[in-house]
mmCIF file of C-alpha atoms in Angstrom:
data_model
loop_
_atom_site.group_PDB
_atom_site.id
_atom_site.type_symbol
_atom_site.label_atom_id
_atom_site.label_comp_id
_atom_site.label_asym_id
_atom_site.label_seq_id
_atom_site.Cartn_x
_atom_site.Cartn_y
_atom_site.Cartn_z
ATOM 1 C CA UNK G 1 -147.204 -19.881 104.028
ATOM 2 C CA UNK G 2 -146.731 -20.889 107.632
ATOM 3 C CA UNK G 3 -143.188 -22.163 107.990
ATOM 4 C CA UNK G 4 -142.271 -25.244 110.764
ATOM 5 C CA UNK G 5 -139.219 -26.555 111.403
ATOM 6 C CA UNK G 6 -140.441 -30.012 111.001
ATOM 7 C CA UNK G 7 -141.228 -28.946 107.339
ATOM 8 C CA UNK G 8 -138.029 -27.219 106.712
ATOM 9 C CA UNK G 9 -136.339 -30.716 108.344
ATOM 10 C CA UNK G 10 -138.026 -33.178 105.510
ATOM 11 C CA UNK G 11 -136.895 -30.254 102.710
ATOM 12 C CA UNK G 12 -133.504 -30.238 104.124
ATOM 13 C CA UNK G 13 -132.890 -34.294 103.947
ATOM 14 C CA UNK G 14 -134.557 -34.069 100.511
ATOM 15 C CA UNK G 15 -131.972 -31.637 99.026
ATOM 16 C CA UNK G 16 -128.821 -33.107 101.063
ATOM 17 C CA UNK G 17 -127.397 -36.162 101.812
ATOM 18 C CA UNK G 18 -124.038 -35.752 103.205
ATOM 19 C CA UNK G 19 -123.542 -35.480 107.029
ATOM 20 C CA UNK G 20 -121.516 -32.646 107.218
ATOM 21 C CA UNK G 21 -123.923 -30.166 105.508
ATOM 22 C CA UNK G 22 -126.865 -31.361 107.547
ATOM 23 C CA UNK G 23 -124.866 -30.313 110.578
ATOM 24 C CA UNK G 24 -123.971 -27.326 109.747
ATOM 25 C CA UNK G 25 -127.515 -26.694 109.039
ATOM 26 C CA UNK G 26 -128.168 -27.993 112.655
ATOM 27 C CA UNK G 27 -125.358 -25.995 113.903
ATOM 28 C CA UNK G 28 -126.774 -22.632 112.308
ATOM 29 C CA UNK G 29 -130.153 -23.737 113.190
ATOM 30 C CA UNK G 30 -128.908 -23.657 116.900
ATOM 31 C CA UNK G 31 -127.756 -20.158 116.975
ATOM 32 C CA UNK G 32 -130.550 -18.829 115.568
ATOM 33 C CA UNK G 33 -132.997 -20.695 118.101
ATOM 34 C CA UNK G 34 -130.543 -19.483 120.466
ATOM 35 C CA UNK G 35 -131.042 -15.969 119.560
ATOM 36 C CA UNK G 36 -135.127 -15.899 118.518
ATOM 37 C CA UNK G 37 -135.403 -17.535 122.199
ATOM 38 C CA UNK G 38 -133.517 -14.322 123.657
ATOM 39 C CA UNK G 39 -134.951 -11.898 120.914
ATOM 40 C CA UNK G 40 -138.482 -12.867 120.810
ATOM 41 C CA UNK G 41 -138.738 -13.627 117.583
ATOM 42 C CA UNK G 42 -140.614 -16.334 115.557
ATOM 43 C CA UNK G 43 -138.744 -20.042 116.879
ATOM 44 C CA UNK G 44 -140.282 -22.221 114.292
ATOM 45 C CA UNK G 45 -139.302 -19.650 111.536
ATOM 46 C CA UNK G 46 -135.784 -18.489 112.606
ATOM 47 C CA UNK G 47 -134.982 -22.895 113.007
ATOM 48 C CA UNK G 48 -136.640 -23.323 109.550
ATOM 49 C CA UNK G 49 -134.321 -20.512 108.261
ATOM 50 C CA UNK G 50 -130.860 -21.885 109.798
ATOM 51 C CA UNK G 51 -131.751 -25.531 108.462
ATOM 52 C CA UNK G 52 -132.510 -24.254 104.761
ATOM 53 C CA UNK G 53 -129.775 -21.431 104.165
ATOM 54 C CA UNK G 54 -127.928 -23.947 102.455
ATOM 55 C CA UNK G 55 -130.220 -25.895 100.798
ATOM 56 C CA UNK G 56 -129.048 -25.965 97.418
ATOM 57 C CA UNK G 57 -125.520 -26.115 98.409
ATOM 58 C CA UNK G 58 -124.932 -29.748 98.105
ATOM 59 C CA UNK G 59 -126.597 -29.986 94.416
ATOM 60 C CA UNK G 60 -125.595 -26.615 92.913
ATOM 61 C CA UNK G 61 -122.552 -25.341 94.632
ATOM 62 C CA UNK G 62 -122.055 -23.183 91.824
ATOM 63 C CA UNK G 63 -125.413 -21.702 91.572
ATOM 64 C CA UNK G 64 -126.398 -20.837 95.554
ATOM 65 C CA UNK G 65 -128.007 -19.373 96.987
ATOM 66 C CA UNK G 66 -129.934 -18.795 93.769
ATOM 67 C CA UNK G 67 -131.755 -22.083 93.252
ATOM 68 C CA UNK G 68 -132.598 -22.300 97.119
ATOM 69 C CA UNK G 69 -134.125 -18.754 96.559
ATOM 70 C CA UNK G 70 -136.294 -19.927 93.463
ATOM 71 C CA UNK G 71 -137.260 -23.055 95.429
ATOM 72 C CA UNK G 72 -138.647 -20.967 98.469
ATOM 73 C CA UNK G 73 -140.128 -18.379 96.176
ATOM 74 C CA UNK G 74 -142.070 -21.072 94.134
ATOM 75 C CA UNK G 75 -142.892 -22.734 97.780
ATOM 76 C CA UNK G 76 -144.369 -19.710 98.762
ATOM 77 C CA UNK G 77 -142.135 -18.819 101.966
ATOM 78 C CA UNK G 78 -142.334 -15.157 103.142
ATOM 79 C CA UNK G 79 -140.320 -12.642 101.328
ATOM 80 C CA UNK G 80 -138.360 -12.025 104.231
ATOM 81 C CA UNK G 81 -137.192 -15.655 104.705
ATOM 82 C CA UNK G 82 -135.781 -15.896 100.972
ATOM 83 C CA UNK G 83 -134.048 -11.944 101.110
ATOM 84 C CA UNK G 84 -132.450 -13.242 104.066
ATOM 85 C CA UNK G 85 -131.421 -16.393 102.316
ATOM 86 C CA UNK G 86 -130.161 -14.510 99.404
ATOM 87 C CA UNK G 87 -128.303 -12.265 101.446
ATOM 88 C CA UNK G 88 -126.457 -14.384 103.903
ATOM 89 C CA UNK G 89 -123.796 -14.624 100.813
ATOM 90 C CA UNK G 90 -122.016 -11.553 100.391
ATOM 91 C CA UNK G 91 -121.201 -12.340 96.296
ATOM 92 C CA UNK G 92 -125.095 -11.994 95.740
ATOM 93 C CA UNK G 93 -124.958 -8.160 97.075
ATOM 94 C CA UNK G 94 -128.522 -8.445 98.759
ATOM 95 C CA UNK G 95 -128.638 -5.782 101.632
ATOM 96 C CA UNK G 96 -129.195 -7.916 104.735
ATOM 97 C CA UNK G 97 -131.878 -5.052 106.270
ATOM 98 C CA UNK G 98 -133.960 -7.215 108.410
ATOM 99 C CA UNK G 99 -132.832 -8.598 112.117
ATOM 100 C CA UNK G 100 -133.784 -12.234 110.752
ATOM 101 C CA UNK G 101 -131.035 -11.745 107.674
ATOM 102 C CA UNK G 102 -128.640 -10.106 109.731
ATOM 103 C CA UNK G 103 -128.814 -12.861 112.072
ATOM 104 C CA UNK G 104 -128.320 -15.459 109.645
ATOM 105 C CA UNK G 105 -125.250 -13.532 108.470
ATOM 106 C CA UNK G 106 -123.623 -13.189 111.796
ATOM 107 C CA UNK G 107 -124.450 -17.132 113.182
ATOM 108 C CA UNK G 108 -123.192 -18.839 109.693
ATOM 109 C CA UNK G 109 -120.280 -19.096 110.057
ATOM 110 C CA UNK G 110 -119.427 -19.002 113.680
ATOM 111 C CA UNK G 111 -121.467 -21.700 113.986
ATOM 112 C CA UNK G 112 -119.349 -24.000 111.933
ATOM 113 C CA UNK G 113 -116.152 -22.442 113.404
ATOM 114 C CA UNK G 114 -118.005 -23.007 117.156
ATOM 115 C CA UNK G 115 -118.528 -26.608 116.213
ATOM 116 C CA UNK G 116 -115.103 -26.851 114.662
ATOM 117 C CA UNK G 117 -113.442 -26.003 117.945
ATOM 118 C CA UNK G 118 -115.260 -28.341 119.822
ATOM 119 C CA UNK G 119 -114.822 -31.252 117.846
ATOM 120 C CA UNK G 120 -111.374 -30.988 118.741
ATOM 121 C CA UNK G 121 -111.857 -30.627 122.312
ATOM 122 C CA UNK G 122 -112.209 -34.101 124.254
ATOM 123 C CA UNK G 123 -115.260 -32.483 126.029
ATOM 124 C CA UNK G 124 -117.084 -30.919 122.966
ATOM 125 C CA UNK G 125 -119.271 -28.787 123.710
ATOM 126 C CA UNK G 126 -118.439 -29.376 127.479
ATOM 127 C CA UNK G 127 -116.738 -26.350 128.950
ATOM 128 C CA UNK G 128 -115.876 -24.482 126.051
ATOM 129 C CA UNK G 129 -115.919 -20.624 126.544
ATOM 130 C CA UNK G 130 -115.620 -17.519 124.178
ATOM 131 C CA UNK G 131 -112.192 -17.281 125.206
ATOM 132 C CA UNK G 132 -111.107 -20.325 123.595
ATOM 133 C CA UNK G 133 -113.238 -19.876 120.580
ATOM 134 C CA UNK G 134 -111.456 -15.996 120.408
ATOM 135 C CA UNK G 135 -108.053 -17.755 120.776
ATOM 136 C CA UNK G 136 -108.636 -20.314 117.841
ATOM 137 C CA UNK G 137 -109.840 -17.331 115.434
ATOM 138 C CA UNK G 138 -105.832 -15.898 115.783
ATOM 139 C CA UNK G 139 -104.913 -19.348 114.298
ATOM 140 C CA UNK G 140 -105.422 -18.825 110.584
ATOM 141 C CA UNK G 141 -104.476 -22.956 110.509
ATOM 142 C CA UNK G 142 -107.499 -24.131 112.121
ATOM 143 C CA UNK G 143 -110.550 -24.448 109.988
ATOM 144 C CA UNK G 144 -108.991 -22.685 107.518
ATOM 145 C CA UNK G 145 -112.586 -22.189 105.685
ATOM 146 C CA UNK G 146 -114.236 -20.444 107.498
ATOM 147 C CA UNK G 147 -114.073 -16.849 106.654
ATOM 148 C CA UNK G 148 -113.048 -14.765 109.969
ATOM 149 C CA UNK G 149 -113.644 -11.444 108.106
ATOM 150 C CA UNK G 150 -117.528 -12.470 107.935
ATOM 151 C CA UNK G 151 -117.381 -13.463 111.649
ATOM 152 C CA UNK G 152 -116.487 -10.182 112.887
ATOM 153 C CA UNK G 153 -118.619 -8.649 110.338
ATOM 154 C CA UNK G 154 -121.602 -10.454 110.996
ATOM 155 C CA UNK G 155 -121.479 -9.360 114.937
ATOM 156 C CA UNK G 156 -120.520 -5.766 114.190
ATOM 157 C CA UNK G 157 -123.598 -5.595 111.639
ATOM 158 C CA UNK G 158 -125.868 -7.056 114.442
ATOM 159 C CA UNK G 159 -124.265 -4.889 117.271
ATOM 160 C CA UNK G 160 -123.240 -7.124 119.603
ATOM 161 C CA UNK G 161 -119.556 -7.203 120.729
ATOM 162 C CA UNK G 162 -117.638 -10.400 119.277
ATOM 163 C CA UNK G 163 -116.705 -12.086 122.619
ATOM 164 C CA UNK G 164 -120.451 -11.729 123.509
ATOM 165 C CA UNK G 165 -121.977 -12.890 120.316
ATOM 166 C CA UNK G 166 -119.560 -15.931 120.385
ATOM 167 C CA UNK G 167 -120.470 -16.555 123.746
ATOM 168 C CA UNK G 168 -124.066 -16.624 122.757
ATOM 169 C CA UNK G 169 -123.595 -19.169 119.900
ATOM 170 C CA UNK G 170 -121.501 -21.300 121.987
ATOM 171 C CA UNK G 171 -124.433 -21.597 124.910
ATOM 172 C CA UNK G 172 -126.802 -21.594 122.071
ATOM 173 C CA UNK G 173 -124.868 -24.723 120.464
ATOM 174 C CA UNK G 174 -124.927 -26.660 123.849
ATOM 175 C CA UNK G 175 -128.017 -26.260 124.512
ATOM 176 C CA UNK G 176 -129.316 -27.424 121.692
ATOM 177 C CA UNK G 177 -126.601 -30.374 121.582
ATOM 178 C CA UNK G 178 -127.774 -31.806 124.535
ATOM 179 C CA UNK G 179 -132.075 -31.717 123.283
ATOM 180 C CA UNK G 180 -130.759 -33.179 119.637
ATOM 181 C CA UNK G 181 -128.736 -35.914 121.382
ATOM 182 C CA UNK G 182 -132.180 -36.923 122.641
ATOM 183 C CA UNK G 183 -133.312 -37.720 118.743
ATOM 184 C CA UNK G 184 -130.336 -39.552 118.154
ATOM 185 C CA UNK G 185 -128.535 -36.342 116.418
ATOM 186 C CA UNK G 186 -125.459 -34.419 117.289
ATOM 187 C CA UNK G 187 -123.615 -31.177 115.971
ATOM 188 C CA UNK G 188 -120.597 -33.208 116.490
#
């Protein structure tokens, strides 16, 4: 099956209604764009992939990734798309062995912690450094949900030092702020 972001976009809205999942989904699907762009991988893919790691979240909290995977299985979507999927939660013990499911791993939840720092910056997006985004990770406080373990996990299993992988997620996350403001989104 050839997988488009466009398709991946209808699924997404299909399977979840509330704001704040859809942009996460957006948020991850930035730092993955961000890093196919600078990797050469597969755009439409790696955007498709950020937008539908949570898919079943919404509806079976207590069941994901698992119904998500069965979904993509029965919709025909490579093998490597639903392992990495399955694998970006640590509880289904899935070896993340591909780039595209370590990726996913390592941009999860940085993204929401990126977007969580900037929403509480009167700029945003505007500005905002690695620095900052290091300094708010010390502050067990602030966005308390977001697991820092799996942030400095995720860019250690990727190879890419933390300040720099934040860095890249935080230009990734402007970038595409400023094309999704155009469509009358926003990761804010």
């Amino acid at each position: 099956m050839m997988v488009t972001r466009d398709q991946a976009w209808l699924l997404l809205q299909e399977f979840t209604e509330t704001d704040s999942l859809r942009k996460h989904a957006l948020a991850v699907e930035a730092a993955l764009r961000g890093y196919a762009k600078r990797l050469g991988e597969n755009l439409e893919v790696w955007s498709a992939l950020g937008l539908l790691h949570d898919l079943d979240y919404e509806k079976y909290p207590d069941r994901h990734p698992y119904v998500a995977v069965d979904l993509l299985e029965h919709r025909n979507f490579p093998d490597e798309f639903v392992l990495a999927v399955k694998g970006h939660a640590d509880y289904t013990e899935t070896p993340r062995e591909t780039l595209m499911a370590k990726m996913l791993y390592a941009c999860d939840e940085l993204a929401s912690f990126v977007v969580a720092v900037a929403l509480v910056r009167p700029g945003g997006f505007e500005g905002l450094e690695a620095k900052s985004v290091r300094k708010k990770l010390k502050d067990k406080a602030f966005a308390r949900a977001v697991n820092r373990d799996e942030i400095a996990k995720g860019a250690e299993d990727i190879g890419i030092d933390l300040t720099e992988h934040i860095q890249n997620v935080v230009d990734a996350l402007k970038e595409r702020e400023e094309e999704l403001k155009a469509e009358g989104l926003s990761l804010l």
